[in-house]
Coordinates of C-alpha atoms and ligand atoms in Angstrom, one line a residue:
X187 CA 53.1 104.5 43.5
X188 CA 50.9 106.6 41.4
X189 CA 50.8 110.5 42.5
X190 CA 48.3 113.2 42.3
X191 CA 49.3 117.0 42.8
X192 CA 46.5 118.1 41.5
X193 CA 42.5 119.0 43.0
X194 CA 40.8 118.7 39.2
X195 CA 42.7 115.0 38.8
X196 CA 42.1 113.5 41.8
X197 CA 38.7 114.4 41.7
X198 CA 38.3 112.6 38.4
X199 CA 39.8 109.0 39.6
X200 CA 37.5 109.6 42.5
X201 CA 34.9 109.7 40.2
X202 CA 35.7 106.7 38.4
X203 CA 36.3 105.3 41.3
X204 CA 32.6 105.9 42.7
X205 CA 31.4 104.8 39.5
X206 CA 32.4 101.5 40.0
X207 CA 31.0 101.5 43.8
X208 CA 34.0 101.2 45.6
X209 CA 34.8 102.7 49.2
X210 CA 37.5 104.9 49.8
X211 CA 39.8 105.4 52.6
X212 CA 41.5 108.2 53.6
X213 CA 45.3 108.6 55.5
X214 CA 45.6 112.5 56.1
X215 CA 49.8 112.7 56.9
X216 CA 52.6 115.6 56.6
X217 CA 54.6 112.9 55.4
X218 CA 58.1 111.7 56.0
X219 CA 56.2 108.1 56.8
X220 CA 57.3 105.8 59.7
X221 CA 55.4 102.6 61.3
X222 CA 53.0 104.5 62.9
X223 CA 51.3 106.4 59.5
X224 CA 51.9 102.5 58.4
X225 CA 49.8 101.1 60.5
X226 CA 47.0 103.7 59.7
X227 CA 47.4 103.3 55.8
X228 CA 47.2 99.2 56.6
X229 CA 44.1 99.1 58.8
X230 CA 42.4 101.5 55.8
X231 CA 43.4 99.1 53.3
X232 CA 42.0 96.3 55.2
X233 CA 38.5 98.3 55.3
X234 CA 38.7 99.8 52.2
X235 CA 38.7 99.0 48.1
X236 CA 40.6 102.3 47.7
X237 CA 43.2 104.0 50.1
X238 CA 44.4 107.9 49.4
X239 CA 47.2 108.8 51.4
X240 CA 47.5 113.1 51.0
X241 CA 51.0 114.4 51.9
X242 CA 51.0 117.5 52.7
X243 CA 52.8 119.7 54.9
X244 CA 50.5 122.2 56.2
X245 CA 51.7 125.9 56.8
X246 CA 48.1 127.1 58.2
X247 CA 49.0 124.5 61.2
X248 CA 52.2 125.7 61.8
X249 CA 52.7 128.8 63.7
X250 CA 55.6 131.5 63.0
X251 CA 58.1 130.0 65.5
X252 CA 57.9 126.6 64.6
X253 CA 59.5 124.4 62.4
X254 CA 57.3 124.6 59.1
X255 CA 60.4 124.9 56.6
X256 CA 62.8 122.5 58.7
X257 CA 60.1 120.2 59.2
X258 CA 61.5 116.6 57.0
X259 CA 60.0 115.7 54.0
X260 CA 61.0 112.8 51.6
X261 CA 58.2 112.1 48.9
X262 CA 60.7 108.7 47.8
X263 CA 60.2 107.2 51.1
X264 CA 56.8 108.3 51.4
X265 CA 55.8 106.4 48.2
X266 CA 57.6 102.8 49.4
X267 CA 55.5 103.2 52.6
X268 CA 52.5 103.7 50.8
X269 CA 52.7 101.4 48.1
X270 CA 53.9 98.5 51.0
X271 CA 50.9 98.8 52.8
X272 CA 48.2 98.8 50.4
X273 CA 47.9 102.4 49.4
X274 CA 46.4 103.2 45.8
X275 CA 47.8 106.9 45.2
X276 CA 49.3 109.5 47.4
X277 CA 47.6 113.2 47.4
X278 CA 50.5 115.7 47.0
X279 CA 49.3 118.9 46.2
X280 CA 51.4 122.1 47.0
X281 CA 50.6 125.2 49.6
X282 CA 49.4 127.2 46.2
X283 CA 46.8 124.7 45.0
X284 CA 45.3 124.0 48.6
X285 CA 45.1 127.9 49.1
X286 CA 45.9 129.6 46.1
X287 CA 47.2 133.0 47.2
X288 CA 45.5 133.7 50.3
X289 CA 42.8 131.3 52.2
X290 CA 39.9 133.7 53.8
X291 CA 37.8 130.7 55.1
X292 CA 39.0 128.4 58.3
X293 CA 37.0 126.1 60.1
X294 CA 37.5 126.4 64.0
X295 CA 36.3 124.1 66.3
X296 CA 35.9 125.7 69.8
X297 CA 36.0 124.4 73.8
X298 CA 37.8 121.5 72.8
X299 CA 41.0 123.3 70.8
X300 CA 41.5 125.4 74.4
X301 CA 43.5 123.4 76.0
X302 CA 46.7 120.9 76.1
X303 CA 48.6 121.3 72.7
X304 CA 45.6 123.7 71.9
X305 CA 46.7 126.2 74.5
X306 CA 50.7 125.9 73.7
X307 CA 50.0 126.3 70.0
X308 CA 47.2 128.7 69.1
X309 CA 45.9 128.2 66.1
X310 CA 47.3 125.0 65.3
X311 CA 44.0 123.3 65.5
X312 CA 42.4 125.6 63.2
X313 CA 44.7 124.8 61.0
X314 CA 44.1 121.0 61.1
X315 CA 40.5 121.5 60.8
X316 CA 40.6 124.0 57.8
X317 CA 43.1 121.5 55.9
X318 CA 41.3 118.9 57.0
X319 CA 37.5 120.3 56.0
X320 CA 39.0 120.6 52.5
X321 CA 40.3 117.4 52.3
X322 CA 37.3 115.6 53.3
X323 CA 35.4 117.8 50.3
X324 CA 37.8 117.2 48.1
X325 CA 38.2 113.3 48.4
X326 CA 35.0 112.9 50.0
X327 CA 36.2 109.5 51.2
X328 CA 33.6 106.9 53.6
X329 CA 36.2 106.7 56.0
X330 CA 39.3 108.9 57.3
X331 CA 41.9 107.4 60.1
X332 CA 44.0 109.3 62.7
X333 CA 46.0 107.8 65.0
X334 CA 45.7 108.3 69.3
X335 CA 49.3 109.6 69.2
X336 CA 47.4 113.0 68.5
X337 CA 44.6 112.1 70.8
X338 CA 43.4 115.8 70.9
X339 CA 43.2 115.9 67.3
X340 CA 41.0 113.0 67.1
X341 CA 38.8 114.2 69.4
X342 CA 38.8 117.4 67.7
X343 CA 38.0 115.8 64.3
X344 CA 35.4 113.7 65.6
X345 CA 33.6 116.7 66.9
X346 CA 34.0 118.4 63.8
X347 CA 32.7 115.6 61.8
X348 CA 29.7 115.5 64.0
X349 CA 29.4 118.9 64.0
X350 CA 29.3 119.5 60.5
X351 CA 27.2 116.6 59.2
X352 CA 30.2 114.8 57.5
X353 CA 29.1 111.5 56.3
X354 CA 32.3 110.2 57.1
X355 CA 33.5 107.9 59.9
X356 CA 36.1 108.8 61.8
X357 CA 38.7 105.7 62.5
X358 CA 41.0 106.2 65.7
X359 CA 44.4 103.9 65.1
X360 CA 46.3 102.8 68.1
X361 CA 49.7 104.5 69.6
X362 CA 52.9 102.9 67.7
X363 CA 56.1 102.6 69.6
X364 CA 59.4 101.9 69.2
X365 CA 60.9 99.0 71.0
X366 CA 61.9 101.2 73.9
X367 CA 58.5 102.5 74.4
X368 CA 59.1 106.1 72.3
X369 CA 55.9 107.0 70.5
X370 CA 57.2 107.0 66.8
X371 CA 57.2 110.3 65.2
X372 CA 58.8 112.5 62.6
X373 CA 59.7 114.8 64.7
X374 CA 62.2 112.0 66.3
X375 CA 64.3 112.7 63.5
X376 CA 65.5 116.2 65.5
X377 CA 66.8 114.2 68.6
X378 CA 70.4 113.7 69.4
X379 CA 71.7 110.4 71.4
X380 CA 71.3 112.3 74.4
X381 CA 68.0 113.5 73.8
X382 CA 66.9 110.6 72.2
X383 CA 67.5 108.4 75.6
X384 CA 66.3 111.1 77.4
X385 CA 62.6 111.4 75.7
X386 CA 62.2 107.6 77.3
X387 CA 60.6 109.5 80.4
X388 CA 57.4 110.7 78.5
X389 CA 56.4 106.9 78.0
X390 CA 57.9 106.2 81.5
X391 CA 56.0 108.5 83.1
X392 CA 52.9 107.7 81.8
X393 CA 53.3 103.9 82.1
X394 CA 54.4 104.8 85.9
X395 CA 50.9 106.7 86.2
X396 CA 49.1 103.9 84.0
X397 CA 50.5 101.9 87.1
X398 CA 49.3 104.2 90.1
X399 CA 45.8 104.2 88.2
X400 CA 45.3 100.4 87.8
X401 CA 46.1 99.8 91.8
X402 CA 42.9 102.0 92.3
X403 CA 44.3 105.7 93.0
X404 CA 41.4 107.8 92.6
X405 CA 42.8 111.4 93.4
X406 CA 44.1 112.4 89.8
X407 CA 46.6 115.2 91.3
X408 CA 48.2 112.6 92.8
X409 CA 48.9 110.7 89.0
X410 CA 49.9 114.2 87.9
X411 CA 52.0 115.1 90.6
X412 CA 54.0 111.0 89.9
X413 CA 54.1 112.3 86.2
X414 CA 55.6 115.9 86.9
X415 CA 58.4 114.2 89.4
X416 CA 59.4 111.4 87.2
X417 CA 59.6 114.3 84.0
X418 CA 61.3 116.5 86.5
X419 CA 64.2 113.7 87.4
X420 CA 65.0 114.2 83.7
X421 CA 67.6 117.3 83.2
X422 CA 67.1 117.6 79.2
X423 CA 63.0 117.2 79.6
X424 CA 61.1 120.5 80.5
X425 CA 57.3 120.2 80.9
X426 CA 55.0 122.1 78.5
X427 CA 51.6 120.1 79.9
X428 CA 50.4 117.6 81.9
X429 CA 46.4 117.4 81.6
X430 CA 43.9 114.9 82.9
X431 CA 40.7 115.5 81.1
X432 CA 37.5 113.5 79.7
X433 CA 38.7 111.9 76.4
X434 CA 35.7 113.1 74.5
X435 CA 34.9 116.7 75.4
X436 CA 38.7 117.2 76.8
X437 CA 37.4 119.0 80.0
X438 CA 39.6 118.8 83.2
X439 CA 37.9 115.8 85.1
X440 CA 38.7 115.5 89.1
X441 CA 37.0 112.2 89.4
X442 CA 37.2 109.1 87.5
X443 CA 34.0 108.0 85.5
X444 CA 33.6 108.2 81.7
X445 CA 37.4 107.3 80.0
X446 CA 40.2 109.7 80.8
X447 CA 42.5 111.1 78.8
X448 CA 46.4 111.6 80.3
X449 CA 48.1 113.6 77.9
X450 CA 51.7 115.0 78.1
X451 CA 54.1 117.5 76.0
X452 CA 57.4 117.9 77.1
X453 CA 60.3 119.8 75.4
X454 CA 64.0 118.0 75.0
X455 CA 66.5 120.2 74.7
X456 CA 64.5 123.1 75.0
X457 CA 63.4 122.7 71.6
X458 CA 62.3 119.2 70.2
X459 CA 58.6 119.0 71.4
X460 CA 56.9 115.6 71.8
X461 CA 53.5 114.6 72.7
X462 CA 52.3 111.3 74.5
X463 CA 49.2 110.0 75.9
X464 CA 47.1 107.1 77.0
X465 CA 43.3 106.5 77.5
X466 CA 42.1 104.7 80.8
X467 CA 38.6 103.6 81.8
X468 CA 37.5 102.4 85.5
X469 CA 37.0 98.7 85.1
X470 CA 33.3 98.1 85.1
X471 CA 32.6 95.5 88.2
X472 CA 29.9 92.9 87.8
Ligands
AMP563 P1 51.4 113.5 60.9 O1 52.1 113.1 59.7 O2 52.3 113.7 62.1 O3 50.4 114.6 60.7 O4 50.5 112.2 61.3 C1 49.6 111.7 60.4 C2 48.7 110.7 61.2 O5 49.5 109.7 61.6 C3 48.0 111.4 62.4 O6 46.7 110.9 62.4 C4 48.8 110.8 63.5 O7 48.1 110.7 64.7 C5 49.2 109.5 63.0 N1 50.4 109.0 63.7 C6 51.6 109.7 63.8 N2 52.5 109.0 64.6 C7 51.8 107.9 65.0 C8 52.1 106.8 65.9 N3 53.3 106.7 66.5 N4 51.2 105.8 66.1 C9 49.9 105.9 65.5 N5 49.6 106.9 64.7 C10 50.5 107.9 64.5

């Protein structure tokens, strides 16, 4: 799997690549690859001649507690996903050539970045959308994909793409699990047995409310109030969120009209913290 670290060389097989009229697709990932970037990096190939995967590990998205320098990286790995699913290159560059000594210029999307994991990590979302604003000028790809896992991030995105006059659409890839129902993610990696059974209850609790909505419960406290008990029962799980908004403007709803958004965070172990979610619209009735 070919890879670029470098702005001046990527933009020249973009070039040649535009040339020649073909679309590209773009992957945005921090790496350390699993099914879920997979699927992503397959459904862009599918829709595109050319598919850039960029692995990079942001620090502007990270704040000073979190786990920016622990956070797993392996390039090797990276490059047999890619090249499996149909990538053409990975984009690798370093903190130094996406920033050079110190960025001044950041790209904040507001109202929307308030809340859920918006709220527990400030600045986070910033982050994204600086790195993210480069990226897209950089590659200036026809498509980008991001996966529902980070549901507020998509909407986010989308808002910024709108927002900003991107010509670019915006692909939104569906949740991939592992057999037991755990949202894949890198950040699995940091769970122990005990903690890894224990995480079960954010997919639990979500299918339990999933449940509770489909029978035709209207009053959302009473899906937030299943979700808290169910993550309560769990001694290793402590709640950072539970949030019921509108899935495109991420607003608290009270009533169910436009799709909803049912997003969780929870902390194992005090420390490992995972994100879930699902997306449910009121069946129309003829
Ligand atoms: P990350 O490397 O965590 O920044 O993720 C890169 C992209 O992969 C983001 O758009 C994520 O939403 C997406 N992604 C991560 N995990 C999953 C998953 N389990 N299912 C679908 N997409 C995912």
């Amino acid at each position: 799997m070919k890879i670029i670290h470098e702005i001046y060389d990527i933009k020249e097989q973009i070039k040649k690549w535009k040339k020649e009229g073909l679309s590209i697709g773009f992957v945005p990932t921090m790496g350390f690859l699993h099914e879920g970037h997979a699927s992503l990096i397959k459904t862009a190939s599918k829709e595109n001649d050319k598919v850039i995967v960029s692995v990079f590990v942001n620090p502007l998205q990270f704040g000073p507690t979190e786990d920016y320098s622990d956070y797993p990286r392996d390039i090797d790995h990276d490059s047999k996903i890619c090249r499996e699913n149909g990538a053409s290159l990975i984009f690798n560059p370093s903190p130094k050539t996406m920033y050079g000594d110190k960025n001044y210029t950041h790209v904040n999307v507001d109202t929307l970045t308030n809340k859920l994991c918006g709220f527990s990590r400030p600045g986070h979302f910033q982050g994204v959308c600086t790195v993210i604003t480069k990226f897209f000028n950089i590659l200036s790809p026809d498509k980008a994909y991001f996966g529902e896992k980070d549901a507020q991030q998509l909407a986010v995105i989308k808002r910024m793409v709108k927002d900003l006059n991107f010509d670019i659409e915006i692909i939104g890839c569906p949740i991939i699990r592992e057999k037991d129902g755990l949202a894949k993610s890198s950040r699995n990696t940091y769970l122990d047995n005990k903690g890894r059974q224990a995480a079960l209850v954010l997919n639990k609790s979500l299918k339990s409310a999933h449940n509770l909505l489909e029978s035709g419960e209207k009053d959302l406290s009473k899906v937030k109030k299943l979700i808290k008990n169910n993550i309560e029962k769990e001694p290793l799980a402590t709640i950072d969120y539970i949030e019921i908004v509108d899935s495109l403007t991420l607003q608290p709803v009270y009533k169910i009209e436009d799709p909803i958004l049912v997003a969780i965070a929870v902390y194992i172990n005090n420390k490992v913290r995972l994100i879930d979610n699902f997306t449910f619209k009121i069946k129309q009735v003829k």
